[in-house]
Amino acid sequence: SDQRIDRLASYAGVPAAEVSTETGLSVSIANQLTNGVTALQAMTDVTATESGVLFDARDGTLTFHARSHRYNAASVLTLGTREIQSSLEPKLDDQGLVNDMTAGREGGVTVRAVDQSSIDDYGFYRDSITLLTTLDAEVVDAANWKVFTASTPQVRVPAATVELRRSTTAQATAILAREIG
């Protein structure tokens, strides 16, 4: 997946020095038609297959994080009431809830993963995805992983205002250095 992102970025005229990719875990990326598709859409399709993240970093570098980027990630900073304003409003809701997932690939399997107890508790929350992979096992794994990780409502913080003036210099520097994820 990382090699495909690199190649698509080069097709779009992004200099190699302005692209940063991590080695992806999806090693069986299928052929991809690019006629009539923007480079960004083609890269987004690869990113979805990888379950990674593609973004423009603060330094202007096109950055691709593989799904492994967030595995067992250590916390790099802790924010307390001193730094967080009263705008912090954690929410427990159904955004991102998936308990019935259909995943497929062109020329291969289509599978459905279901968490019946989640459906009984919350109702149906369906999603589907077509992956750019050549391996049926990767399709099965993607469907099962999505249901396994998303079939229960999660607490999320959609926004938080941080008061940098109340932070130490080291804390402010750490806060400003954060990127997506």
XYZ file of C-alpha atoms in Angstrom:
181
model
C 0.000 0.000 0.000
C 2.847 2.417 0.738
C 4.457 1.764 -2.634
C 1.133 2.433 -4.376
C 0.721 5.730 -2.511
C 4.255 6.718 -3.550
C 3.551 5.853 -7.184
C 0.198 7.675 -7.271
C 1.782 10.752 -5.694
C 4.498 10.732 -8.371
C 1.804 10.493 -11.083
C 0.224 13.596 -9.547
C 3.529 15.449 -9.729
C 4.279 15.455 -5.985
C 8.074 15.416 -5.568
C 9.368 12.319 -3.762
C 10.975 14.566 -1.129
C 7.486 15.799 -0.197
C 6.000 12.333 0.375
C 6.356 10.337 3.581
C 4.945 6.803 3.711
C 5.129 4.082 6.317
C 5.371 0.481 5.212
C 1.815 -0.744 4.903
C 0.504 -4.117 6.009
C -1.577 -4.581 2.848
C 0.918 -6.210 0.531
C -1.532 -7.471 -2.061
C -2.910 -4.264 -3.570
C -4.862 -5.065 -6.737
C -4.543 -3.296 -10.064
C -6.325 0.014 -9.972
C -7.923 1.901 -12.833
C -6.966 5.559 -12.652
C -8.768 6.883 -15.733
C -11.259 9.535 -14.678
C -10.169 9.307 -11.038
C -8.210 11.999 -9.234
C -4.908 11.017 -7.672
C -6.372 11.877 -4.278
C -9.329 9.519 -4.804
C -7.026 6.724 -5.952
C -4.825 7.254 -2.857
C -7.943 7.354 -0.652
C -9.011 3.963 -2.034
C -5.605 2.501 -1.178
C -5.724 4.117 2.269
C -9.152 2.561 2.932
C -7.819 -0.867 1.982
C -4.908 -0.382 4.393
C -7.151 1.130 7.106
C -4.525 3.822 7.316
C -4.545 7.606 7.292
C -3.487 9.961 4.503
C -3.005 13.630 5.302
C -1.060 16.767 4.521
C 1.349 17.250 7.437
C 2.192 20.625 8.910
C 5.401 20.810 6.884
C 3.421 20.270 3.666
C 4.487 16.644 3.279
C 1.919 14.217 1.924
C 1.923 11.671 4.755
C 0.619 8.114 4.823
C 0.333 6.256 8.127
C -0.219 2.526 7.873
C -2.781 0.908 10.153
C 0.056 -0.329 12.376
C 0.951 3.288 13.220
C -1.608 3.334 16.028
C -1.058 -0.204 17.341
C 0.056 -0.016 20.967
C 0.865 3.684 20.605
C 2.126 5.269 23.804
C 0.524 8.443 25.066
C 2.835 11.369 24.350
C 1.153 13.961 26.545
C -1.513 14.338 29.184
C -3.836 17.306 29.367
C -5.379 18.386 32.643
C -8.033 20.860 33.639
C -5.373 23.556 33.654
C -4.893 23.269 29.873
C -8.366 22.228 28.745
C -11.069 24.823 28.660
C -14.672 24.208 29.629
C -15.434 23.347 25.992
C -14.513 19.713 26.614
C -17.714 17.745 26.064
C -17.187 13.988 25.814
C -19.998 12.277 23.930
C -21.215 8.709 24.034
C -23.111 8.181 20.821
C -23.507 5.918 17.838
C -21.150 7.772 15.498
C -18.846 5.153 14.031
C -20.924 2.228 15.293
C -20.846 -0.739 12.894
C -22.363 -4.098 13.776
C -23.129 -5.407 10.275
C -20.213 -5.058 7.844
C -20.031 -6.245 4.255
C -16.593 -6.260 2.646
C -15.609 -7.411 -0.805
C -13.070 -7.232 -3.553
C -13.360 -7.249 -7.324
C -13.039 -10.779 -8.660
C -13.074 -12.264 -5.173
C -15.176 -12.879 -2.122
C -17.816 -10.727 -0.504
C -18.194 -11.425 3.204
C -20.487 -10.187 5.912
C -19.515 -9.906 9.574
C -22.298 -9.421 12.125
C -22.383 -8.830 15.888
C -25.877 -9.999 16.790
C -25.699 -8.894 20.435
C -24.821 -5.372 19.303
C -27.741 -5.421 16.849
C -30.037 -6.575 19.663
C -28.801 -3.745 21.916
C -28.500 -0.848 19.438
C -30.259 -1.812 16.216
C -28.675 -2.266 12.790
C -25.635 -0.144 11.901
C -24.489 -1.310 8.486
C -21.464 -0.377 6.457
C -19.740 -1.775 3.387
C -16.409 -1.438 1.668
C -14.734 -2.686 -1.487
C -11.048 -3.309 -0.918
C -8.210 -3.080 -3.434
C -6.687 -6.395 -2.452
C -5.996 -9.653 -4.222
C -6.365 -11.772 -1.075
C -9.720 -13.085 0.098
C -8.327 -13.510 3.625
C -7.673 -9.769 3.830
C -11.325 -9.094 2.984
C -12.518 -11.487 5.690
C -10.115 -9.960 8.224
C -11.193 -6.401 7.397
C -14.893 -7.153 7.863
C -14.347 -9.004 11.137
C -11.960 -6.375 12.498
C -14.388 -3.537 11.792
C -17.241 -5.265 13.617
C -14.933 -6.339 16.455
C -13.692 -2.784 17.045
C -16.829 -0.764 16.245
C -19.880 -2.683 17.476
C -20.121 -0.835 20.807
C -20.672 2.923 21.158
C -17.458 4.706 22.138
C -16.866 7.889 24.078
C -15.405 10.502 21.758
C -14.278 14.081 22.175
C -15.229 15.922 18.975
C -13.367 19.076 20.011
C -11.415 20.500 22.903
C -10.002 23.972 23.358
C -6.545 24.046 24.891
C -5.272 27.117 26.735
C -1.569 27.195 25.854
C -0.874 30.160 28.133
C -1.671 27.976 31.135
C 0.723 25.248 29.995
C 4.394 24.952 30.736
C 6.686 25.671 27.800
C 7.436 21.960 27.440
C 3.735 21.097 27.537
C 2.857 23.805 24.981
C 5.602 22.549 22.674
C 4.291 18.974 22.958
C 0.724 20.116 22.259
C 1.710 22.111 19.189
C 3.739 19.176 17.832
C 0.691 16.868 17.656
C -0.581 15.653 14.326
C -3.534 13.569 13.232
C -3.897 10.529 15.469
